Amino acid sequence: MTALVTRKLEKRFLGVHAVDHVDIACKDGSITALVGPNGSGKTTLINTITGILPMDGGEIRVGERTLTRVRPTDAAGLGIARTFQNTRLIGQMSVLDNILLALTERSVWRALFERQGQSHLDAAEAVLRRVGLSEKRHANAEELSYGQRKLLEIARALSMRSRIYFFDEPFAGLFPEMRKVVAEILRELRAGGAAVVLVEHDMDLIRDLADFCYVLDSGKVIAEGTPEQVLKEPHVIEAYLGK
């Protein structure tokens, strides 16, 4: 079943199309890759779908709902979770409380008030074990290494138990062992029936993980298909290499 579809989606900045009439479809139980050179519109597309940026045209269908407007606060209710290229954690809060905040979907103060709820604590501990951060649960997020902060952001997304997950360059800056953990998490989400959307520059990872691939350049989809199909097309190679 198709979890998410965009039709003629647009986002403009000062009249310039950063997302130019983009049509994509992401299925349950699959990993869909968004690839393209820097500045091609991948992150802007995700930000528009998840309501960080208002859309300037087109529509988004999530399940049976068709939307022409999405606010950032709508994402969780639509069953959407995401990570960011630059982590968005609360540095002065503990690792555990960062997870509890996502789990409870409350304000910071209400999440802290509820943190002794055993079901929330158990769920938070489980997701921290899954990403290898259990021993850091009482450390403040600002004390973590770059790679550990990336893992904590992934843990926050996992804790929301969503249907659709957007991962924006989750492997960037990670050591090989951490990359293996993240790759396995993506495979587990797919096996569990989630729709996973992955932005990534490492083509070996794309070939290994993705079921379907959209290539963007200058805000437009210039190719789509399996990774093997699109990554050998001459105009895709030209977009990446500038030849």
XYZ file of C-alpha atoms in Angstrom:
243
model
C 0.000 0.000 0.000
C 1.194 3.529 -0.773
C 1.785 5.482 2.428
C 2.622 8.889 0.974
C 2.247 10.596 -2.402
C 3.081 14.097 -3.571
C 1.492 15.598 -6.667
C 2.963 18.648 -8.390
C 4.465 19.749 -5.066
C 6.062 23.185 -5.183
C 8.256 25.281 -2.925
C 9.609 28.617 -4.112
C 12.102 31.052 -2.660
C 11.976 34.532 -4.196
C 10.354 33.073 -7.271
C 12.935 30.309 -7.717
C 11.644 26.739 -7.542
C 13.502 24.751 -4.889
C 10.868 22.020 -5.295
C 9.494 22.085 -8.826
C 6.239 20.146 -9.377
C 7.579 17.006 -7.691
C 5.657 13.735 -7.840
C 6.860 10.916 -5.604
C 5.231 7.855 -4.039
C 6.494 5.986 -0.971
C 5.130 2.541 -0.174
C 4.647 0.739 3.112
C 7.344 -1.840 3.762
C 9.895 -0.196 1.496
C 12.891 2.139 1.550
C 12.636 5.004 -0.926
C 15.827 6.953 -1.584
C 16.049 10.627 -2.513
C 19.400 11.280 -4.165
C 20.979 14.152 -6.030
C 23.827 16.636 -5.841
C 24.042 19.233 -3.083
C 21.401 21.895 -3.567
C 19.145 19.664 -5.626
C 16.163 20.131 -3.292
C 16.150 16.910 -1.258
C 16.003 18.464 2.202
C 13.667 21.223 1.019
C 11.330 18.526 -0.276
C 11.327 16.779 3.108
C 10.840 20.086 4.927
C 7.854 20.864 2.718
C 6.258 17.450 3.178
C 6.684 17.586 6.956
C 5.418 21.159 7.282
C 8.663 22.848 8.270
C 8.194 24.935 5.124
C 4.751 25.822 3.729
C 4.038 24.399 0.294
C 3.427 26.838 -2.543
C 1.457 24.470 -4.730
C 0.433 20.898 -5.291
C -0.783 18.420 -2.716
C 0.326 15.655 -0.381
C -1.611 12.468 0.228
C -0.928 10.583 3.442
C -2.935 7.403 3.533
C -6.460 8.441 2.594
C -5.965 12.121 3.470
C -5.205 14.701 0.787
C -3.564 17.858 2.087
C -2.765 21.241 0.585
C -1.341 22.537 3.844
C 0.780 20.841 6.501
C 2.004 22.468 9.715
C 4.988 21.161 11.698
C 2.633 20.137 14.504
C 0.613 18.003 12.076
C 3.398 15.524 11.319
C 3.028 13.292 14.383
C -0.726 13.059 13.927
C -0.183 12.041 10.309
C 2.116 9.232 11.421
C 5.291 10.947 10.208
C 8.625 11.032 12.049
C 11.903 12.471 10.805
C 15.500 13.269 11.542
C 17.463 16.340 10.497
C 20.877 16.788 8.878
C 21.818 18.988 11.834
C 20.468 17.374 14.973
C 17.671 19.163 16.815
C 18.052 17.978 20.389
C 17.671 19.794 23.689
C 21.276 19.901 24.815
C 20.602 20.699 28.470
C 18.229 17.753 28.828
C 19.405 14.225 29.478
C 19.472 11.634 26.726
C 16.599 9.841 28.462
C 14.483 12.984 28.760
C 15.012 13.793 25.086
C 13.413 10.429 24.312
C 10.625 10.897 26.864
C 9.767 14.235 25.284
C 9.209 12.517 21.936
C 7.381 9.586 23.516
C 4.846 11.643 25.375
C 4.289 14.170 22.552
C 3.867 16.818 25.229
C 5.514 20.078 26.129
C 8.918 19.877 27.796
C 7.484 20.449 31.268
C 4.651 17.942 30.933
C 7.051 15.358 29.529
C 9.341 15.826 32.528
C 6.383 15.608 34.898
C 5.323 12.293 33.322
C 8.792 10.785 33.088
C 8.201 8.326 35.945
C 5.434 6.579 34.008
C 6.778 3.046 33.819
C 5.529 2.353 30.308
C 7.261 5.494 29.019
C 10.463 4.662 30.856
C 10.466 1.110 29.554
C 9.894 2.284 25.979
C 12.615 4.925 26.269
C 15.109 2.441 27.683
C 14.306 -0.022 24.900
C 14.910 2.476 22.119
C 18.154 3.663 23.734
C 19.374 0.068 23.884
C 18.463 -0.319 20.241
C 20.769 2.518 19.180
C 23.500 1.692 21.683
C 23.029 4.714 23.952
C 21.669 3.061 27.095
C 24.839 3.765 29.067
C 24.537 7.466 28.168
C 20.930 7.828 29.274
C 21.698 10.189 32.169
C 24.212 12.328 30.258
C 23.027 15.618 28.797
C 22.624 15.531 25.021
C 25.236 18.293 24.641
C 27.855 15.961 26.137
C 27.494 13.395 23.348
C 29.806 13.061 20.390
C 28.533 14.069 16.957
C 27.819 10.462 16.040
C 26.028 9.793 19.310
C 23.844 12.864 18.788
C 22.892 11.476 15.379
C 21.955 8.184 17.026
C 19.898 10.002 19.662
C 17.989 11.844 16.963
C 17.289 8.517 15.252
C 16.142 7.122 18.613
C 13.733 10.034 19.012
C 12.227 9.260 15.612
C 11.929 5.553 16.443
C 10.216 6.301 19.745
C 7.307 7.955 17.916
C 6.236 4.587 16.453
C 5.223 6.136 13.159
C 4.152 4.780 9.787
C 6.409 7.028 7.687
C 10.034 7.859 8.563
C 12.211 10.462 6.874
C 15.946 10.056 7.488
C 17.964 13.020 6.229
C 21.582 11.858 5.825
C 21.533 9.625 8.936
C 24.899 8.043 8.095
C 26.868 11.284 7.765
C 29.785 11.441 10.199
C 29.207 7.987 11.674
C 31.913 5.399 12.297
C 31.533 2.061 10.460
C 30.050 0.239 13.454
C 27.462 2.986 13.962
C 26.625 2.866 10.243
C 25.875 -0.844 10.584
C 23.494 -0.120 13.472
C 21.627 2.515 11.470
C 21.427 0.315 8.363
C 19.937 -2.496 10.420
C 17.395 -0.113 11.974
C 16.238 0.940 8.500
C 15.899 -2.698 7.444
C 13.897 -3.489 10.592
C 11.522 -0.589 9.960
C 10.959 -1.824 6.408
C 10.394 -5.376 7.625
C 7.856 -4.025 10.111
C 5.849 -2.421 7.312
C 6.951 1.207 7.662
C 7.583 3.498 4.723
C 11.174 4.741 4.989
C 12.454 7.726 2.997
C 16.236 8.039 2.951
C 18.384 10.969 1.819
C 21.932 9.768 1.313
C 24.995 10.560 -0.813
C 26.746 7.209 -0.421
C 25.691 5.304 -3.519
C 26.878 1.973 -2.102
C 24.419 2.418 0.771
C 21.670 3.364 -1.659
C 22.284 0.232 -3.703
C 22.332 -1.893 -0.558
C 19.274 -0.453 1.178
C 16.876 1.233 -1.229
C 14.025 -0.485 -3.045
C 13.210 2.534 -5.181
C 15.013 5.760 -5.963
C 14.161 9.300 -7.057
C 16.943 11.505 -8.395
C 16.516 15.260 -7.954
C 18.362 18.074 -9.679
C 17.464 21.766 -9.433
C 14.284 20.871 -7.595
C 12.995 18.471 -10.266
C 12.794 14.688 -10.403
C 15.069 13.768 -13.311
C 14.965 9.977 -12.904
C 13.141 7.299 -10.957
C 13.389 3.544 -10.671
C 15.467 0.972 -8.844
C 18.939 2.137 -7.764
C 20.513 -0.088 -10.421
C 18.380 1.542 -13.107
C 18.756 5.205 -12.238
C 22.377 5.343 -11.109
C 23.648 4.246 -14.500
C 21.610 6.720 -16.543
C 23.844 9.283 -18.337
C 21.840 12.347 -17.243
C 22.024 11.208 -13.605
C 25.782 10.792 -13.865
C 25.973 14.234 -15.486
C 23.974 15.803 -12.650
C 26.396 14.372 -10.096
C 29.665 14.876 -11.958
C 28.839 17.986 -13.947
C 29.967 16.423 -17.234
